[in-house]
Amino acid sequence: VVPATARLPRSFYSRPTLEVAESLLGRTLYRETEEGLVAGRLVEVEAYCGTEDPASHAYRRLTPRNAIMFGPAGYLYVYFTYGMHHCANIVTFEEGTAGAVLLRAVEPVEGLDLMAARRGLSDLRLLAKGPGRLCQAYGLTRQNNGSDLVTGDLWVGEQRVQRGPVLTSMRVGVKPELDKPWRFFEDSPFTSHRKASVNLLA
DNA sequence: GACACGATGGGCT
DNA sequence: GCCCATCGTGTCT
């Protein structure tokens, strides 16, 4: 059952990246297409802080791939990696700062059959655990790069449901010397890399 | 043009 | 936990 909740306005995303990342946790990510509706509660995200963050794709300069991150907040940045996976981010902060929040995992809520069909498996815990799996479950590819979360077929609802405290850790897959404790997650069977859950901000 | 390298995930030990 | 497929992208020549 999809809760009757309005989508988040652009002003939600037009804030400092770490604030947006923390406050996205527990909110529901929706996508409605011809295939149907899928929804999942965000349980894991990571903040990437543009030209101030050597782990960000936007660290060096604006390029054709990362251009969307330099624009206004509330748009989707999707990139392709390892020859087979997509990762989706929500652009944050003010135009020109290139902040983004990587969507790493959701707890599936609605459209489980559609997610399972797109993923080619039915294990609930594996539908959207990890950024590549999340993109596959939502059907997101480079074609969705630049999608507007304020008006488009992908959006985040205002309602927030938290099943536990917001934990933080170093980010996943980032060289330690470049990293910051900018991963925000909930201890959940739907969160990836639970063993790497060192809370360095506590 | 050439080349090195992933903000990963599935399979196997 | 370890291995590695696979290809778009950025950077350098």
XYZ file of C-alpha atoms (C1' of nucleotides) in Angstrom:
228
model
C 0.000 0.000 0.000
C 1.425 3.352 -1.032
C 1.020 6.034 1.629
C -0.644 9.248 0.487
C 2.319 11.555 0.710
C 3.394 14.555 -1.321
C 6.693 14.514 -3.141
C 9.589 16.500 -1.686
C 9.970 20.006 -3.176
C 13.143 21.308 -4.789
C 13.979 23.292 -1.644
C 14.560 19.995 0.164
C 17.407 19.162 -2.204
C 18.792 22.710 -2.424
C 20.537 22.370 0.936
C 24.084 21.331 1.913
C 24.754 17.794 0.656
C 25.373 16.179 4.053
C 22.064 17.538 5.371
C 20.166 16.228 2.363
C 21.828 12.804 2.635
C 20.965 12.429 6.314
C 17.393 13.562 5.868
C 16.734 11.322 2.859
C 17.076 8.223 5.048
C 13.733 6.702 5.963
C 11.860 8.391 3.109
C 10.339 6.452 0.246
C 11.732 6.463 -3.291
C 9.028 5.982 -5.929
C 9.084 5.341 -9.661
C 6.004 5.008 -11.810
C 6.281 3.913 -15.445
C 4.181 2.035 -17.984
C 5.415 -1.134 -16.314
C 3.930 -0.086 -12.990
C 4.828 1.485 -9.658
C 7.763 0.516 -7.482
C 8.543 2.027 -4.084
C 11.150 1.459 -1.418
C 12.225 3.081 1.838
C 15.765 4.505 1.647
C 18.021 2.760 4.166
C 21.475 3.643 2.810
C 22.892 6.701 0.999
C 26.269 8.387 0.561
C 27.173 12.059 0.170
C 29.609 13.232 -2.526
C 30.657 16.852 -2.198
C 31.663 17.924 -5.703
C 34.867 19.843 -6.313
C 35.804 19.679 -2.604
C 35.653 15.867 -2.546
C 38.386 13.868 -4.341
C 36.074 10.822 -4.392
C 33.420 12.709 -6.378
C 33.111 12.398 -10.145
C 32.861 16.184 -10.128
C 36.178 16.703 -8.298
C 38.279 17.732 -11.285
C 35.954 19.683 -13.512
C 32.690 19.689 -15.414
C 32.652 16.989 -18.111
C 29.864 15.638 -20.357
C 29.248 12.770 -17.917
C 29.040 14.775 -14.677
C 27.486 17.973 -16.063
C 24.106 17.394 -14.437
C 25.728 17.621 -11.002
C 26.773 21.212 -11.676
C 23.181 22.233 -12.324
C 20.325 22.914 -9.901
C 19.311 20.445 -7.182
C 16.622 17.807 -7.428
C 17.791 16.184 -10.659
C 19.069 12.638 -11.149
C 22.699 11.829 -12.008
C 23.086 8.290 -13.347
C 26.432 6.814 -14.359
C 27.562 3.482 -15.765
C 30.423 1.516 -14.213
C 32.284 -1.799 -14.303
C 30.890 -2.438 -17.756
C 27.535 -3.586 -16.397
C 26.164 -1.506 -13.535
C 24.398 1.807 -13.133
C 24.461 4.026 -10.043
C 21.942 6.803 -9.325
C 22.458 10.017 -7.396
C 20.269 12.992 -6.497
C 21.879 16.367 -7.210
C 22.024 18.640 -4.150
C 22.867 22.146 -2.944
C 23.039 25.243 -5.086
C 23.755 25.443 -8.792
C 27.499 25.233 -9.399
C 28.465 23.178 -6.327
C 28.068 19.700 -7.867
C 26.934 17.964 -4.672
C 25.141 14.626 -4.989
C 23.728 11.816 -2.865
C 24.298 8.241 -4.065
C 21.245 6.030 -3.560
C 22.716 2.789 -2.188
C 19.797 0.704 -0.881
C 16.059 0.639 -0.220
C 13.751 -1.612 1.729
C 11.232 -2.687 -0.952
C 7.708 -1.490 -0.140
C 5.600 -1.654 -3.294
C 5.871 -3.262 -6.722
C 7.892 -6.208 -5.463
C 6.907 -8.343 -8.463
C 8.111 -5.711 -10.912
C 11.371 -5.265 -9.006
C 11.859 -9.030 -8.949
C 11.188 -9.290 -12.687
C 13.694 -6.540 -13.456
C 16.266 -8.143 -11.149
C 15.672 -11.680 -12.323
C 15.319 -13.004 -8.790
C 12.790 -12.902 -5.982
C 14.804 -12.743 -2.745
C 13.389 -9.618 -1.089
C 16.698 -8.849 0.578
C 18.555 -8.768 -2.745
C 16.131 -6.606 -4.740
C 17.746 -3.236 -3.988
C 20.725 -3.854 -1.679
C 23.528 -1.893 -3.337
C 23.505 0.956 -5.892
C 23.657 -1.286 -8.972
C 20.849 -3.513 -7.762
C 18.734 -0.491 -6.781
C 19.066 0.931 -10.305
C 18.128 -2.404 -11.827
C 15.080 -2.782 -9.560
C 13.898 0.727 -10.499
C 14.809 0.320 -14.188
C 17.202 3.274 -14.092
C 19.872 3.704 -16.784
C 21.775 6.569 -18.385
C 18.510 7.348 -20.182
C 17.229 8.623 -16.831
C 20.174 10.951 -16.322
C 18.803 14.449 -15.796
C 15.357 13.280 -14.688
C 13.668 15.874 -12.451
C 12.554 14.445 -9.103
C 10.164 17.367 -8.631
C 8.172 16.676 -11.806
C 9.327 13.338 -13.274
C 8.523 9.644 -12.932
C 11.018 9.194 -10.089
C 10.527 11.023 -6.796
C 10.926 10.902 -3.016
C 7.925 11.254 -0.691
C 7.786 13.673 2.237
C 6.826 11.019 4.763
C 9.688 9.719 6.878
C 9.655 6.348 8.640
C 12.708 5.389 10.669
C 13.195 1.987 12.223
C 16.348 2.946 14.105
C 19.024 5.621 14.517
C 20.897 7.047 11.543
C 24.361 5.461 11.530
C 27.399 6.769 9.670
C 30.569 5.206 8.316
C 33.234 5.653 5.684
C 31.889 5.274 2.150
C 31.917 1.974 0.269
C 34.464 1.391 -2.494
C 36.321 4.665 -1.914
C 40.103 4.721 -1.391
C 40.626 5.282 2.364
C 42.959 8.229 1.797
C 40.233 10.012 -0.159
C 37.351 9.058 2.081
C 35.120 10.811 4.616
C 32.505 9.352 6.993
C 29.723 10.407 4.647
C 27.784 7.149 4.387
C 24.411 7.348 6.146
C 22.475 4.158 6.810
C 20.106 2.273 9.010
C 20.973 -1.119 10.496
C 18.696 -3.261 8.341
C 18.716 -6.493 6.351
C 18.278 -4.287 3.279
C 21.490 -2.319 3.856
C 24.668 -3.370 2.037
C 28.016 -3.977 3.746
C 26.645 -4.274 7.264
C 29.980 -5.484 8.585
C 31.633 -2.265 7.436
C 29.287 -0.405 9.736
C 31.852 1.404 11.847
C 30.259 4.487 13.318
C 33.091 7.001 13.162
C 30.957 10.017 14.029
C 29.559 8.586 17.231
C 43.866 6.797 -30.812
C 45.451 4.314 -26.602
C 45.073 3.014 -22.025
C 44.070 2.589 -17.092
C 40.444 2.299 -13.954
C 36.452 2.049 -11.372
C 30.917 5.357 -5.884
C 29.804 -3.178 -8.299
C 27.917 -7.564 -7.873
C 27.604 -12.566 -8.723
C 29.882 -16.812 -8.109
C 32.797 -19.628 -5.674
C 35.928 -21.014 -1.534
C 36.379 -13.179 1.935
C 38.483 -13.363 -2.851
C 38.226 -13.045 -7.788
C 37.161 -10.851 -11.915
C 34.048 -9.779 -15.956
C 33.212 -5.789 -18.932
C 32.975 -1.086 -21.127
C 32.163 4.010 -20.667
C 34.846 7.770 -19.346
C 38.629 10.794 -18.492
C 43.248 11.787 -19.355
C 47.283 11.678 -21.759
C 49.923 11.159 -26.187
